[in-house]
Short mmCIF file of C-alpha atoms in Angstrom, two decimals:
data_model
loop_
_atom_site.label_atom_id
_atom_site.label_comp_id
_atom_site.label_asym_id
_atom_site.label_seq_id
_atom_site.Cartn_x
_atom_site.Cartn_y
_atom_site.Cartn_z
CA MET A 1 3.59 1.84 -19.26
CA GLY A 2 2.22 2.12 -15.84
CA GLY A 3 4.87 0.94 -13.75
CA TRP A 4 7.30 3.31 -15.78
CA ALA A 5 4.92 5.91 -15.06
CA TYR A 6 4.73 5.63 -11.57
CA GLY A 7 8.17 5.49 -11.73
CA ALA A 8 8.93 8.44 -12.92
CA TRP A 9 6.39 10.53 -10.50
CA ARG A 10 7.22 12.19 -7.32
CA HIS A 11 4.69 11.02 -5.25
CA GLY A 12 3.52 12.05 -1.91
CA GLY A 13 1.57 10.09 0.79
CA SER A 14 1.57 6.93 2.31
CA PRO A 15 2.17 3.77 0.13
CA ARG A 16 -0.71 2.13 2.16
CA ARG A 17 -2.76 5.97 0.60
CA ARG A 18 -1.24 4.53 -2.70
CA GLN A 19 -2.07 1.45 -2.80
CA ALA A 20 -5.98 2.27 -1.78
CA ALA A 21 -5.75 5.23 -4.11
CA ALA A 22 -4.63 2.47 -7.15
CA ALA A 23 -6.99 -0.23 -6.12
CA ALA A 24 -9.86 2.08 -6.30
CA CYS A 25 -8.73 2.96 -9.82
CA LEU A 26 -8.03 -0.57 -10.90
CA ALA A 27 -11.91 -1.23 -9.67
CA LEU A 28 -13.02 2.29 -11.05
CA ALA A 29 -11.51 1.03 -14.58
CA SER A 30 -12.56 -2.68 -14.50
CA LEU A 31 -16.32 -1.76 -13.62
CA PRO A 32 -17.42 -0.82 -17.72
CA LEU A 33 -16.17 -3.59 -18.24
CA THR A 34 -19.45 -5.43 -17.16
CA LEU A 35 -21.39 -3.64 -19.43
CA LEU A 36 -19.08 -3.39 -22.78
CA ASP A 37 -19.52 -5.64 -25.49
CA ALA A 38 -18.13 -3.59 -28.42
CA PRO A 39 -14.06 -5.15 -28.70
CA LEU A 40 -12.87 -1.63 -29.36
CA ALA A 41 -14.28 -0.67 -26.28
CA VAL A 42 -13.24 -3.78 -24.27
CA GLY A 43 -9.89 -3.54 -25.47
CA VAL A 44 -9.29 -0.05 -24.69
CA THR A 45 -10.94 -0.30 -21.03
CA LEU A 46 -8.61 -3.46 -20.32
CA ALA A 47 -5.80 -1.55 -21.51
CA VAL A 48 -6.59 1.09 -18.86
CA ALA A 49 -7.18 -0.79 -16.53
CA GLY A 50 -4.10 -2.61 -16.97
CA LEU A 51 -2.00 0.44 -16.32
CA VAL A 52 -3.06 0.36 -12.74
CA VAL A 53 -1.90 -3.33 -12.34
CA PRO A 54 1.66 -2.80 -12.45
CA VAL A 55 1.53 -0.08 -9.30
CA LEU A 56 -0.21 -2.24 -7.40
CA LEU A 57 2.32 -4.61 -7.79
CA ILE A 58 5.37 -2.32 -6.96
CA LEU A 59 2.81 -1.00 -3.98
CA SER A 60 2.86 -4.18 -2.71
CA SER A 61 6.45 -4.70 -2.61
CA VAL A 62 7.31 -1.37 -1.45
CA LEU A 63 4.66 -1.99 1.68
CA ILE A 64 5.73 -5.92 2.05
CA GLU A 65 9.84 -4.38 2.65
CA SER A 66 8.48 -2.02 5.00
CA SER A 67 6.81 -4.29 7.10
CA VAL A 68 8.95 -6.70 7.79
CA PRO A 69 11.94 -6.83 9.61
CA ARG A 70 14.98 -7.38 7.04
CA ALA A 71 16.33 -11.12 8.53
CA VAL A 72 13.03 -12.34 7.25
CA LEU A 73 12.33 -10.01 3.90
CA THR A 74 13.12 -13.15 1.39
CA GLN A 75 10.76 -15.19 2.84
CA ALA A 76 8.11 -12.10 2.99
CA PHE A 77 8.35 -11.55 -0.70
CA THR A 78 8.26 -15.63 -1.31
CA TRP A 79 5.01 -15.17 1.24
CA GLY A 80 3.12 -12.26 -1.32
CA ASN A 81 4.31 -13.64 -4.50
CA SER A 82 2.33 -16.94 -3.29
CA ALA A 83 -0.37 -15.16 -2.43
CA ASN A 84 -0.72 -13.63 -5.71
CA ALA A 85 -0.19 -16.34 -8.05
CA ALA A 86 -2.86 -18.55 -5.43
CA GLY A 87 -4.99 -15.56 -5.68
CA THR A 88 -4.27 -15.14 -9.64
CA ALA A 89 -5.23 -18.99 -10.15
CA GLY A 90 -8.42 -18.80 -8.33
CA ALA A 91 -10.02 -15.77 -9.79
CA ALA A 92 -9.15 -17.46 -12.66
CA ALA A 93 -11.14 -20.32 -12.21
CA VAL A 94 -14.05 -18.90 -10.86
CA ALA A 95 -13.96 -16.36 -13.67
CA GLY A 96 -13.98 -19.26 -16.24
CA ARG A 97 -17.00 -20.57 -14.89
CA VAL A 98 -18.76 -17.40 -14.73
CA VAL A 99 -17.66 -16.63 -18.35
CA ASP A 100 -18.71 -20.39 -19.08
CA ALA A 101 -22.57 -20.05 -17.36
CA VAL A 102 -23.05 -16.21 -17.85
CA GLY A 103 -20.93 -15.26 -20.88
CA ALA A 104 -17.46 -12.39 -20.53
CA PRO A 105 -19.83 -9.94 -19.20
CA GLY A 106 -19.68 -11.97 -15.92
CA GLY A 107 -16.09 -12.95 -16.01
CA PHE A 108 -15.20 -9.39 -16.01
CA GLY A 109 -17.72 -9.16 -12.91
CA VAL A 110 -15.33 -11.43 -11.05
CA ALA A 111 -12.51 -9.25 -11.74
CA ALA A 112 -14.25 -6.22 -11.17
CA GLY A 113 -15.81 -7.62 -8.21
CA ALA A 114 -12.32 -8.69 -6.90
CA ALA A 115 -10.81 -5.13 -7.06
CA VAL A 116 -13.63 -3.66 -5.08
CA VAL A 117 -13.23 -6.27 -2.31
CA MET A 118 -9.05 -4.89 -3.00
CA THR A 119 -10.05 -1.43 -2.57
CA VAL A 120 -12.10 -2.17 0.48
CA LEU A 121 -9.36 -4.59 1.99
CA ALA A 122 -6.43 -1.59 1.05
CA LEU A 123 -8.93 0.98 3.23
CA GLY A 124 -9.07 -0.80 5.86
CA GLY A 125 -5.47 -1.30 5.83
CA LEU A 126 -4.94 2.17 6.17
CA ARG A 127 -7.31 2.16 9.61
CA GLY A 128 -5.13 -0.31 11.48
CA SER A 129 -2.00 0.82 9.93
CA SER A 130 1.39 0.85 12.21
CA GLN A 131 4.75 2.50 10.95
CA GLY A 132 6.20 -0.90 10.37
CA VAL A 133 8.82 -2.91 11.94
CA PRO A 134 12.43 -2.35 12.17
CA LYS A 135 14.49 -2.83 9.29
CA SER A 136 16.23 -5.30 11.03
CA SER A 137 15.99 -7.36 14.22
CA ALA A 138 19.37 -9.44 13.70
CA PRO A 139 22.43 -8.66 14.92
CA PRO A 140 24.90 -6.76 12.51
CA GLY A 141 26.53 -8.88 9.98
CA ASN A 142 23.76 -11.11 10.32
CA HIS A 143 21.32 -11.54 7.36
CA SER A 144 19.46 -14.24 8.38
CA ALA A 145 16.95 -15.22 10.57
CA GLU A 146 18.87 -18.53 11.58
CA PRO A 147 21.42 -17.89 14.33
CA ALA A 148 25.10 -17.56 12.89
CA GLY A 149 26.67 -20.66 11.55
CA HIS A 150 23.06 -22.35 10.58
CA THR A 151 21.18 -22.53 7.63
CA ALA A 152 18.01 -24.04 7.30
CA GLY A 153 17.94 -24.95 10.74
CA PHE A 154 21.31 -26.87 10.60
CA ALA A 155 24.07 -25.88 11.85
CA HIS A 156 27.51 -25.69 9.54
CA GLU A 157 30.47 -28.00 9.88
CA PRO A 158 33.61 -26.71 11.40
#
């Protein structure tokens, strides 16, 4: 639902600013989870916080695409997806240990803390942002990072 709404919305401002705003919204929506204990209130709050996640995923793709040369775009998306998976797995492990130690509010605290860190990093990216890298540094017709006639370091046989 959040991704659909974001796609339908005519947005202004840079993707970096939208990312910082979305990260701040996620942090603000996640913080109450550390205090709530009524199942209905937790469910509603999780639903609201969950609306921001697709927006952040969309913006990460937009920022990756605008930040690397076209010749390495697939590799950049792969690194972004790998970082997302590693961060999710690491956070789940930490949150699980915290839940075992102090209960569900502590696990939600891990999520809220991660959202706050994401907001700080996104705001830091606003200060140091550049205009991006040209879309293609490869010669016309060559859409790989390897020279013509090469794939993954191997020359094609004629």
